[in-house]
Coordinates of C-alpha atoms and ligand atoms in Angstrom, one line a residue:
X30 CA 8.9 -8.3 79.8
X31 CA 10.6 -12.0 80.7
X32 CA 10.3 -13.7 77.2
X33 CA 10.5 -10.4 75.2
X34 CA 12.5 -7.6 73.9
X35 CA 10.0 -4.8 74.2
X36 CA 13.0 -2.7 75.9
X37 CA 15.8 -3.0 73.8
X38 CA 17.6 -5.9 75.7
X39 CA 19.2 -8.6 73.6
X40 CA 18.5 -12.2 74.5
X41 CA 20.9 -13.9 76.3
X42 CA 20.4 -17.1 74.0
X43 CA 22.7 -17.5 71.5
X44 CA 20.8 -18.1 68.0
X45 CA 21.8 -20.9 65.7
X46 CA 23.5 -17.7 63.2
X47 CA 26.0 -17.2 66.3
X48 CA 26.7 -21.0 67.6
X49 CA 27.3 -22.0 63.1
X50 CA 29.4 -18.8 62.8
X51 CA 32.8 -18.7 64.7
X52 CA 34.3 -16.2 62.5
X53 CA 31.5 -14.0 63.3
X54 CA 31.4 -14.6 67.1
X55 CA 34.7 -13.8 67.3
X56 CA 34.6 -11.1 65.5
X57 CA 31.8 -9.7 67.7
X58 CA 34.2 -10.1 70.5
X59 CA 36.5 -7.6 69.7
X60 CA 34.8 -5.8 67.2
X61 CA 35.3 -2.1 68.2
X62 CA 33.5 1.3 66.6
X63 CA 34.3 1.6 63.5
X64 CA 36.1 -1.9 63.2
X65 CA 36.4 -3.9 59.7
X66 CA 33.7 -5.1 58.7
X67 CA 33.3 -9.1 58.8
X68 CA 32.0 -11.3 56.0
X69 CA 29.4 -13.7 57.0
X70 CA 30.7 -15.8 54.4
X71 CA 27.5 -15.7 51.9
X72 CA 28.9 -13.7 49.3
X73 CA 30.3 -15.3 46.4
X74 CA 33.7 -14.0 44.9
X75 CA 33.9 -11.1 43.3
X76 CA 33.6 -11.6 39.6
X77 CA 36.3 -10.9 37.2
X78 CA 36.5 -9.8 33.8
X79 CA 37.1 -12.1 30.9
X80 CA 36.2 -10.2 28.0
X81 CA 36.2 -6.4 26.7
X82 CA 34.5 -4.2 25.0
X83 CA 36.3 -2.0 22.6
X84 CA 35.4 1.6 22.4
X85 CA 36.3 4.2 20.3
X86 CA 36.3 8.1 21.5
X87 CA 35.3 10.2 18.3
X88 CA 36.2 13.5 19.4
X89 CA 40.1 12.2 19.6
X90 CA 40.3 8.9 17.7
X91 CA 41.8 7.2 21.2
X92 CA 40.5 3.7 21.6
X93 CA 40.2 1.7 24.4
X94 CA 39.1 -1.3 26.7
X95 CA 36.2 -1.4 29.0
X96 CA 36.0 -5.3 31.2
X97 CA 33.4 -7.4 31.0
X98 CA 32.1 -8.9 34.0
X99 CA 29.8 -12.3 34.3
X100 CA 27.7 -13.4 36.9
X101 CA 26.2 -16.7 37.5
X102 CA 22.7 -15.6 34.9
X103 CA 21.7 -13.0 33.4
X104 CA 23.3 -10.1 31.2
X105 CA 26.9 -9.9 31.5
X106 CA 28.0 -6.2 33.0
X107 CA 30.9 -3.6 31.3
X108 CA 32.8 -2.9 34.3
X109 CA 33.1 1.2 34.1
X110 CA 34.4 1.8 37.9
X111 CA 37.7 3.3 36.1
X112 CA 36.0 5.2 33.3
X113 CA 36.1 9.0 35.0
X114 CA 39.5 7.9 36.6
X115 CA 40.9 6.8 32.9
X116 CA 39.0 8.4 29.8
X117 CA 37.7 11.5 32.3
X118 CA 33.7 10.3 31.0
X119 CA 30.8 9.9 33.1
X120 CA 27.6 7.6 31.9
X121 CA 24.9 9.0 31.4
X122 CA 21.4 6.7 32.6
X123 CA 18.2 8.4 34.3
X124 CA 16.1 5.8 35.6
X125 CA 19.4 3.4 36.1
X126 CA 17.9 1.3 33.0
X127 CA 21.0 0.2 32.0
X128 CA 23.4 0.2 35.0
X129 CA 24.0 -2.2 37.7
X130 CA 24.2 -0.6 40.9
X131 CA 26.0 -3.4 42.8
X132 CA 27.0 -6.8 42.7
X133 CA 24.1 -9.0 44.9
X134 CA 23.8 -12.8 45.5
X135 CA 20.0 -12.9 46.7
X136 CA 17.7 -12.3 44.2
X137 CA 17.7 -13.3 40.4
X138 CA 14.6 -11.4 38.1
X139 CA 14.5 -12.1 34.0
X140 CA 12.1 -9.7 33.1
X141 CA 12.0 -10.8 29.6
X142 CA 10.7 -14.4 30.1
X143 CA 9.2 -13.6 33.8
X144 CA 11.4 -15.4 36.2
X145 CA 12.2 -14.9 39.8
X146 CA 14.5 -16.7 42.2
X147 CA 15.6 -16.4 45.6
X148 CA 19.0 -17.7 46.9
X149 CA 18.4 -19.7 43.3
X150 CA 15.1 -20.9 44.5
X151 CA 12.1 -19.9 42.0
X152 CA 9.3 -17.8 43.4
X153 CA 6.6 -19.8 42.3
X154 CA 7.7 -22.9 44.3
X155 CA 8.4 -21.1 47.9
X156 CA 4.8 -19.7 47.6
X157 CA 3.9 -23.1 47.2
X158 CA 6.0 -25.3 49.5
X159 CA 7.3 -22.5 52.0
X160 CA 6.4 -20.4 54.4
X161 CA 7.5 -16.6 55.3
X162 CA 9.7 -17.2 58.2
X163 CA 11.6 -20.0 55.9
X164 CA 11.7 -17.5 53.0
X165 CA 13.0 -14.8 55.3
X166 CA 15.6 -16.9 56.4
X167 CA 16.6 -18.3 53.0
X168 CA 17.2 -14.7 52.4
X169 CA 18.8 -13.6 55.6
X170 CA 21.5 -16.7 55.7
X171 CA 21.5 -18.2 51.7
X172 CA 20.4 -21.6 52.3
X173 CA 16.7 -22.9 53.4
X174 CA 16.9 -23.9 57.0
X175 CA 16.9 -26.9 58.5
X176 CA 14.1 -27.9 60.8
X177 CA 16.0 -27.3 64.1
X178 CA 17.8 -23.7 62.4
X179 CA 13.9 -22.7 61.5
X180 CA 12.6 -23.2 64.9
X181 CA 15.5 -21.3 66.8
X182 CA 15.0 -18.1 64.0
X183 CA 11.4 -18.0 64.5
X184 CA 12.4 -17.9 68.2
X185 CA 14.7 -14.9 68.1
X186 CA 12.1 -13.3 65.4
X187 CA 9.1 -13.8 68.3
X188 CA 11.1 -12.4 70.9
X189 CA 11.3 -9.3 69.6
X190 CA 7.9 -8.3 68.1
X191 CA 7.1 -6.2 71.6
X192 CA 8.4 -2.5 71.5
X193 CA 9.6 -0.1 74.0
X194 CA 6.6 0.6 75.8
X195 CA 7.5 4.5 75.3
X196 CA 7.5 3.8 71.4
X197 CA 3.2 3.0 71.8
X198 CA 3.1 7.4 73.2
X199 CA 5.1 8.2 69.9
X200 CA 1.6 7.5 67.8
X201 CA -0.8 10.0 70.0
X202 CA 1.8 12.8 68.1
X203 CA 0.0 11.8 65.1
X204 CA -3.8 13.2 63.9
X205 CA -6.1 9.9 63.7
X206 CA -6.1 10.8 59.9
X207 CA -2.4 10.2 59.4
X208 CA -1.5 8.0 56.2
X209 CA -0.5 4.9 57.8
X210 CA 2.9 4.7 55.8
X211 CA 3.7 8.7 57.5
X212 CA 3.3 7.0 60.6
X213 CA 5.5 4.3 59.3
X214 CA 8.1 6.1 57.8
X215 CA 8.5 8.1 61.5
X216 CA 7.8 5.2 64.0
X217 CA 10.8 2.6 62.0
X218 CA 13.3 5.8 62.0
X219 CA 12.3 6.2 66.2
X220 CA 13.7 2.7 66.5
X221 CA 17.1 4.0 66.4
X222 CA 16.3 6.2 69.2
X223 CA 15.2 3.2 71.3
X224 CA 17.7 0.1 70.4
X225 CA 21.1 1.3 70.5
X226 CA 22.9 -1.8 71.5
X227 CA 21.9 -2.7 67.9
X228 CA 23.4 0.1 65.7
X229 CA 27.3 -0.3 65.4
X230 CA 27.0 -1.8 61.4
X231 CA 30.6 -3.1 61.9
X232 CA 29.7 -5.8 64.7
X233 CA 27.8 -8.7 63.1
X234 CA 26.0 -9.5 66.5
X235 CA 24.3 -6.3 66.5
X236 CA 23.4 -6.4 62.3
X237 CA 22.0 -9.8 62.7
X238 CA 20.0 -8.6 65.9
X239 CA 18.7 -5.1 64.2
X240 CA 17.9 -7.4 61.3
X241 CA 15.2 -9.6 63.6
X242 CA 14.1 -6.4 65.3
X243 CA 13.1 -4.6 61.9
X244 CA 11.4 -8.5 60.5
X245 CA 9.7 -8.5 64.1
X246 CA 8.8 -5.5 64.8
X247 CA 7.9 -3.4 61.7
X248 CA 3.9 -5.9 61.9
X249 CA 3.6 -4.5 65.6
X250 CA 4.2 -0.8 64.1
X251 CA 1.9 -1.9 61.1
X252 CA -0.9 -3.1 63.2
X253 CA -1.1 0.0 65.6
X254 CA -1.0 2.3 62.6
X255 CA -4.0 1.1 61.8
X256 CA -5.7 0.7 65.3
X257 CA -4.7 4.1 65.7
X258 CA -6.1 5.8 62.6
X259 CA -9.9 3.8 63.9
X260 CA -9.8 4.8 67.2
X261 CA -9.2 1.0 68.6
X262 CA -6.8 0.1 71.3
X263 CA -3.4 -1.1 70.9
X264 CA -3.2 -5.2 70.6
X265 CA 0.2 -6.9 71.5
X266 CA 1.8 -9.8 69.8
X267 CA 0.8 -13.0 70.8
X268 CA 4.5 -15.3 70.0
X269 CA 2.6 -18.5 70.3
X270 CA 1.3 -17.6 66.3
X271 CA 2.8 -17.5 63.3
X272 CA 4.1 -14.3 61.4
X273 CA 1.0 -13.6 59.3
X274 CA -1.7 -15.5 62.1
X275 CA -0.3 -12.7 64.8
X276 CA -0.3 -9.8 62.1
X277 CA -3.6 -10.6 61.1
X278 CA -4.9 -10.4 65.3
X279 CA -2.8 -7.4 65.8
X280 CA -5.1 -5.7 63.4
X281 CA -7.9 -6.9 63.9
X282 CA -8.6 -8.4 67.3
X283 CA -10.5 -6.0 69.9
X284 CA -10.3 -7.1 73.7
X285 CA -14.4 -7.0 74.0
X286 CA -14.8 -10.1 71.5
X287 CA -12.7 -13.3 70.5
X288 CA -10.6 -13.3 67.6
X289 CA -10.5 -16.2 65.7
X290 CA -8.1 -16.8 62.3
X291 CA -9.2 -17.6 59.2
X292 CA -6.9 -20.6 57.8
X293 CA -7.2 -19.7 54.3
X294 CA -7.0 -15.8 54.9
X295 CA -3.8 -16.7 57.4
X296 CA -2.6 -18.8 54.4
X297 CA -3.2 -15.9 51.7
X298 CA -1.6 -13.5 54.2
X299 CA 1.8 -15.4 54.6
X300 CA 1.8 -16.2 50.8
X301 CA 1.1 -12.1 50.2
X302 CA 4.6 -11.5 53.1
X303 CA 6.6 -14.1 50.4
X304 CA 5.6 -12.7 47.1
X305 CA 6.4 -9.0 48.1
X306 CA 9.8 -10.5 50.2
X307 CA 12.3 -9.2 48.1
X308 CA 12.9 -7.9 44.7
X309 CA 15.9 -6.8 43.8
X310 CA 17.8 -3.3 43.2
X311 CA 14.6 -1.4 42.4
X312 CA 13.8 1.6 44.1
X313 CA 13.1 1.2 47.9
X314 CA 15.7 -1.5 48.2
X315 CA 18.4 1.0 46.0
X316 CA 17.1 3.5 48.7
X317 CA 18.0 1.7 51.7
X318 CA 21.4 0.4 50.4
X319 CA 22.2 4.3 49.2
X320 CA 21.4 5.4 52.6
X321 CA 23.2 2.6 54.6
X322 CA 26.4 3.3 52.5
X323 CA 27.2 6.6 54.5
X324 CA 27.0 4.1 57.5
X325 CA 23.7 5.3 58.6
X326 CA 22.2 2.9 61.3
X327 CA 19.7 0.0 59.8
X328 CA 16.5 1.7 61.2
X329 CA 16.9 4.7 59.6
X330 CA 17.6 3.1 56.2
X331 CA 14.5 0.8 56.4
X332 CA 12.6 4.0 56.9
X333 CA 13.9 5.5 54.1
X334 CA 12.8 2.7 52.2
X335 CA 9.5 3.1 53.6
X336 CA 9.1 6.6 52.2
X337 CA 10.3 5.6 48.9
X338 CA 8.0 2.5 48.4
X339 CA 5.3 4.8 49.5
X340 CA 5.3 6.5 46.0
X341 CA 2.4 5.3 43.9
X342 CA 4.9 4.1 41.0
X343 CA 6.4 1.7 43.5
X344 CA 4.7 -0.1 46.6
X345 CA 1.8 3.0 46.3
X346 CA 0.2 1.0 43.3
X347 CA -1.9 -1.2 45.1
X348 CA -3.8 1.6 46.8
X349 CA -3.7 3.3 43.7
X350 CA -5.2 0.0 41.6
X351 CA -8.4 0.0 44.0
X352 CA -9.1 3.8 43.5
X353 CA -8.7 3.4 39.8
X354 CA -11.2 0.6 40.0
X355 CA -13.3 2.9 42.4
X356 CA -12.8 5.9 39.5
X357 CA -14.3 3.5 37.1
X358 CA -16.8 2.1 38.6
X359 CA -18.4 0.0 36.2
X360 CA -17.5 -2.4 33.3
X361 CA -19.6 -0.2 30.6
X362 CA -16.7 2.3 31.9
X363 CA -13.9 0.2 30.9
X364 CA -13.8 1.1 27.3
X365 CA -13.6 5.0 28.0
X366 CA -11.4 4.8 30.6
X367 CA -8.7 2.5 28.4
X368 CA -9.2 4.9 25.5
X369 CA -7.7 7.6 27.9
X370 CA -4.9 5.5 29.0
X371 CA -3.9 5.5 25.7
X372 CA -4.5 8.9 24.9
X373 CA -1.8 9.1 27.7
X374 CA -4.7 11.7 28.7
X375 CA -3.7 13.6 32.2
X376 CA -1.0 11.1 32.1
X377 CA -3.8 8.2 33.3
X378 CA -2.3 4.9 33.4
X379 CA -3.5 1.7 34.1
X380 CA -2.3 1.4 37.6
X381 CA -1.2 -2.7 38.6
X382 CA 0.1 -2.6 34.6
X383 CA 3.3 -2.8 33.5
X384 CA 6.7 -2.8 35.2
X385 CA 10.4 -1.7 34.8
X386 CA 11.7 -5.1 34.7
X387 CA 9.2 -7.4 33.6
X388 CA 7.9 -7.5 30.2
X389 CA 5.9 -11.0 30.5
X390 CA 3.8 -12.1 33.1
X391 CA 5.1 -11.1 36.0
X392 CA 5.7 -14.8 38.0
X393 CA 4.0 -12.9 41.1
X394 CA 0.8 -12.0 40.2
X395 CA 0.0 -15.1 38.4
X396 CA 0.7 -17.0 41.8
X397 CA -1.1 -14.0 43.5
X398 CA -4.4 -14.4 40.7
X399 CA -4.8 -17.8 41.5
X400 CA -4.7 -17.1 45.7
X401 CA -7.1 -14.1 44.9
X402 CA -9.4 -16.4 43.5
X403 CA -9.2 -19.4 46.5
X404 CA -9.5 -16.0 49.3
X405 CA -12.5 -14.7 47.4
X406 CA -14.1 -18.4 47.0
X407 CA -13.6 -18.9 50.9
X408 CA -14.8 -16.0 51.6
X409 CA -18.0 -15.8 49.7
X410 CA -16.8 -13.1 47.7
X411 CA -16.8 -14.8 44.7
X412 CA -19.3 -12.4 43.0
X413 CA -17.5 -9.1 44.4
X414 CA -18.5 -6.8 41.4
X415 CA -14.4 -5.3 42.2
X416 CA -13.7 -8.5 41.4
X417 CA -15.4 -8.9 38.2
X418 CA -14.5 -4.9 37.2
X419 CA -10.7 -5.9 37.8
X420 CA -10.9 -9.4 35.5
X421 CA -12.9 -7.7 33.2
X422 CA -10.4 -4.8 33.1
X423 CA -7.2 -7.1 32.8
X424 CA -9.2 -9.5 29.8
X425 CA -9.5 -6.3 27.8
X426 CA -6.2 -4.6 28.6
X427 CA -4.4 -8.1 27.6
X428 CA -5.9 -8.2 24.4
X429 CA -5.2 -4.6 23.4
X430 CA -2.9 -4.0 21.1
X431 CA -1.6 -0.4 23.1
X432 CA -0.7 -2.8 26.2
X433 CA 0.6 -5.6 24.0
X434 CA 3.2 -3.6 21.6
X435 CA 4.1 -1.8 24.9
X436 CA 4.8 -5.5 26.7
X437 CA 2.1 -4.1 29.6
X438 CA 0.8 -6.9 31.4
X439 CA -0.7 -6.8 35.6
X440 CA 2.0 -6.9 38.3
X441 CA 1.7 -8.4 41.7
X442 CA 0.0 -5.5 42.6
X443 CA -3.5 -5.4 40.6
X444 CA -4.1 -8.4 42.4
X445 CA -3.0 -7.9 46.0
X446 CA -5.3 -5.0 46.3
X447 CA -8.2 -6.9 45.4
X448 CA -6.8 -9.4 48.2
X449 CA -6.5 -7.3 50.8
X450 CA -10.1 -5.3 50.4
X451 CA -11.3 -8.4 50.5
X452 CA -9.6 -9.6 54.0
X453 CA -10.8 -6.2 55.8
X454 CA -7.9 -3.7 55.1
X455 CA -8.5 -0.6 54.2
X456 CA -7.2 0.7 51.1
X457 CA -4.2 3.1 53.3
X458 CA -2.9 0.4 54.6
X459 CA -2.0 -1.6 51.5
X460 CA 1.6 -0.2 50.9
X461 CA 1.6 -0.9 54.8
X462 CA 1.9 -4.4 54.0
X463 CA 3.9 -4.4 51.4
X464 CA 6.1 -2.7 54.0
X465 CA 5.8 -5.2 56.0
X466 CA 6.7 -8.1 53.9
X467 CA 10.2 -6.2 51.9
X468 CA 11.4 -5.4 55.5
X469 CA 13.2 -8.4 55.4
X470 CA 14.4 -8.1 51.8
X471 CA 15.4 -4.5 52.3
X472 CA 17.3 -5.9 55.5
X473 CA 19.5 -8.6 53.8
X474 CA 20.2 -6.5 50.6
X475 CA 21.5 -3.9 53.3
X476 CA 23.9 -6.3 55.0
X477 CA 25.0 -7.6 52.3
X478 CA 26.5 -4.5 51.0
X479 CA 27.7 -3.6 54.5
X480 CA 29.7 -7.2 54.2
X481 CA 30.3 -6.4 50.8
X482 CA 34.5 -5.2 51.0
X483 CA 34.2 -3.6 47.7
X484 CA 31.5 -1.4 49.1
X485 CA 32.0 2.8 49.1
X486 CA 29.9 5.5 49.6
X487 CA 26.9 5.8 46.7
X488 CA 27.4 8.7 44.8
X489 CA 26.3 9.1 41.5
X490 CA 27.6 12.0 38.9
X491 CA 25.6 13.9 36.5
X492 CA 25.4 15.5 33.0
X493 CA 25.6 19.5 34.2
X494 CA 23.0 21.6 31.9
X495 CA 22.7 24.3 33.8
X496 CA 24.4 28.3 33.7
X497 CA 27.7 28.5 33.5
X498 CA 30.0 30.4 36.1
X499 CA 28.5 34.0 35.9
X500 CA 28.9 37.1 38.4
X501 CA 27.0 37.8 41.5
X502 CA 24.1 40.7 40.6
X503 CA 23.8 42.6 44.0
X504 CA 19.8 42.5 45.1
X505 CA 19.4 46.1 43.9
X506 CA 20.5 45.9 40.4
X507 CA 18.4 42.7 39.7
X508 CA 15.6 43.2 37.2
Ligands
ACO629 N1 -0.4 2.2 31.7 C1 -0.3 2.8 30.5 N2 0.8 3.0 29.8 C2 1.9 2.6 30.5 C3 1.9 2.0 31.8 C4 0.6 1.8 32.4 N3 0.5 1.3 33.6 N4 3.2 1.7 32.2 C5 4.0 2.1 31.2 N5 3.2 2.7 30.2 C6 3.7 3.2 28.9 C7 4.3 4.6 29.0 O1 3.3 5.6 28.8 C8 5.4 4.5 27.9 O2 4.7 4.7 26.7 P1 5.4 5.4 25.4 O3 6.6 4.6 25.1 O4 4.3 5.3 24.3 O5 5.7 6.8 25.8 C9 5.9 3.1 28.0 O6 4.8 2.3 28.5 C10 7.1 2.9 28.9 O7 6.8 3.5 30.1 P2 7.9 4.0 31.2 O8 7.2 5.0 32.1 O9 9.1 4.4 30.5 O10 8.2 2.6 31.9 P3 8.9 2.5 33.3 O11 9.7 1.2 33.2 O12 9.7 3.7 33.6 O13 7.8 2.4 34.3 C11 6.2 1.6 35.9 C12 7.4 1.2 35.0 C13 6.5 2.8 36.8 C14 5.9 0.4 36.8 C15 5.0 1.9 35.0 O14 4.7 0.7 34.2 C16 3.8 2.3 35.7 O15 3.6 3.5 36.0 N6 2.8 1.4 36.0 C17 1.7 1.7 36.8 C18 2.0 1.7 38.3 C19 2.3 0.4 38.9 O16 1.5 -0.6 38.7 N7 3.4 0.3 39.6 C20 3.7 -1.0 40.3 C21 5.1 -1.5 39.9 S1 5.4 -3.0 40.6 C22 5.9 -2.8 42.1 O17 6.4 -1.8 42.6 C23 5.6 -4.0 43.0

């Protein structure tokens, strides 16, 4: 156990986060249950309003003022937080199309020319120059580390990737043929059972330690998921690799043979963890910030995230992109199956197209085409008739005019499936990894909004269309 946190024991060390950060150290001192939450000091001021919008209420004539917020890019906001209080109105948005759910300082997406930043760095140029632990840090704390601050997080993230030995019992409750991400979704929700020196969301010590739990552990859960579901023994994390190098012999090493890393599918692995990092306020990370707003401990809202990427609208897509290229089979097959995309026939679509936000290229999958090309190449898979189905599908979708008016073009994840079959996985575990890799997104967005002061319970209202108050019928006189 020396060297590790398998049992739920925090290092003794103190991390570079705690030595930089005496308002947080001190705060851990005498933070008690339930204590004010402390600022790590990474959140911009809140914005104010310097303009209006003026609205008029037809059914009474009254006019007035809603504020206008603006943030550092993008669309400027209409502040409505005293609309119900003041004019007695709801808004009305299914989907959340048009409504900012919170103020965030991490990630930056313009859908409409295809851009996405981290921390203000562009997407494109940490898949190029960085590496995951960097990136995870960069989203973690708000600045790229220096060389001394990366070495001591990807310490305290390696001395944590062991779990509670009782936590390795929890997966023989599960039939073999359990979807990986059910085993997922239960196994990151156990964690709270097993770490409670890291649940109290008001101490910053124990948020910044539950945060390198979840980024350390949630590979070792991956990893057995899938050993369990073939029938292979358990393989523990060896801290002297990197991130994606000890992911990749988690999964796949067996203790009968040597396991020996492919550089290039290492490298296409880590890139894979950065490009799925963090995203936003869609739906798994609006999940786990809803959920952590009633003050629910950080395990149980990455696990709630889990279930919701599962869905294949969301992280599902990738799993669903290889069965849809399974379902058609062949190129000559292309043709019919578009025609009945656009018939909108059993509600087909053409799954790894098209996505809430972007309506360009998204910035992802062009990084992710090129790396799906340089895996394939290196692994002599350059004829893989998937391949050549899912290029031949995306040529034809691109110059259709169906996916053009409707601004359709491949997201990250037409390509990371093809990726991923390639490397070995199995098509189950695909949203697996995705898991993986937003673990640390889904992490930062949730302690920001814990530090965030302006931060309440999330609790949307509604548009009420159903019966009005009526009188109880008594069983017997129902018809
Ligand atoms: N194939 C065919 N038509 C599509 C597709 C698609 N993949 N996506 C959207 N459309 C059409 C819709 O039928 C609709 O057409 P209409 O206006 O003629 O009725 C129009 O485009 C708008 O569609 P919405 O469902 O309103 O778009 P929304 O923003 O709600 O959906 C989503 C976004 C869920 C990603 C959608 O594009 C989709 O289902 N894509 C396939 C699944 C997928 O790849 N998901 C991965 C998302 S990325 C991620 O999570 C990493």
């Amino acid at each position: 156990m020396k060297g590790n946190d398998m049992a739920g024991k925090t290092s003794k060390k103190k991390t570079v986060a705690e030595k930089s950060k005496k308002v947080v150290k001190t705060a851990a001192k005498t933070a008690k249950p339930r204590a004010k939450t402390v600022d790590s000091g990474i959140r911009p001021a809140a914005p104010k309003a310097y303009a209006a919008v003026a609205v008029k209420d037809s059914r009474n004539g009254k006019g007035f003022e809603l504020p206008i917020l603006k943030g550092t890019v993008g669309p400027d906001v209409v502040d409505i937080r005293k609309l119900y209080g003041e004019q007695g109105l709801f808004t009305y948005d299914p989907g959340y199309g048009s409504t900012g759910s919170t103020q965030s300082a991490i990630t930056y997406i313009d859908g409409d020319v295809g851009i996405l930043t981290h921390r203000g760095y562009k997407i494109e140029d940490l898949a190029e120059n960085s590496d995951f632990m960097e990136v995870c840090y960069l989203l973690l704390e708000g600045e790229l580390p220096t060389a001394k601050q990366k070495a001591e997080f990807e310490k305290n993230i390696t001395y944590h990737t062991m779990l509670h030995e009782q936590i390795a019992r929890f997966f023989s409750g599960f039939r073999r043929d359990a979807h990986p991400m059910a085993v997922m979704v239960g196994v990151v929700g156990a964690l709270s059972a097993f770490y409670h020196d890291s649940t109290d969301i008001h101490d910053p010590r124990q948020r910044m330690i539950a945060s390198h739990r979840l980024i350390a552990k949630v590979p070792t859960i991956a990893a057995m998921a899938y050993k369990y579901s073939v029938g292979q023994p358990f393989v523990y994390p060896q801290n002297n690799l990197s991130y994606a190098e000890n992911f990749l012999r988690m999964t796949f090493a067996v203790p009968a043979e040597e396991y020996k890393i492919d550089p290039v599918v290492a490298a296409a692995m880590d890139k894979i963890f950065i490009l799925h990092a963090d995203h936003e306020q869609n739906a798994s990370t609006s999940t786990v910030r809803m959920a952590g707003s009633s003050g629910a401990n950080p395990f149980a809202c990455i696990a709630a995230g889990i279930a919701c990427l599962w869905g294949p609208a969301h992280g599902g897509a990738n799993e669903a992109v290889l069965k849809m290229l399974a379902e058609i089979g062949h190129k000559d097959n292309i043709k019919e199956y578009i025609g009945k995309v656009k018939s909108k026939q059993d509600n087909t679509r053409l799954m790894g197209f098209g996505h809430r936000v972007y309506k360009n290229y998204d910035p992802r999958a062009s990084v992710m085409r090129k790396s799906c090309h340089e895996v394939l190449d290196a692994l002599g898979k350059r004829n893989d008739p998937v391949l050549e189905l899912a290029m031949e599908l995306e040529k034809i979708a691109l110059s259709d005019d169906y996916f053009i008016s409707h601004k359709l073009y491949p997201n990250v994840d037409f390509y990371s499936g093809i990726i991923l079959q390639a490397i070995g996985f199995p098509t189950s575990m695909f949203t697996v990894l995705f898991a993986v890799a937003r673990t640390v997104g889904w992490v930062a967005q949730w302690k920001e909004m814990i530090e965030d002061p302006t931060q309440r319970i999330g609790r949307p209202r509604q548009l009420y269309t159903g019966y009005g108050e009526r009188p109880y019928v008594p069983i017997n006189k129902r018809k």
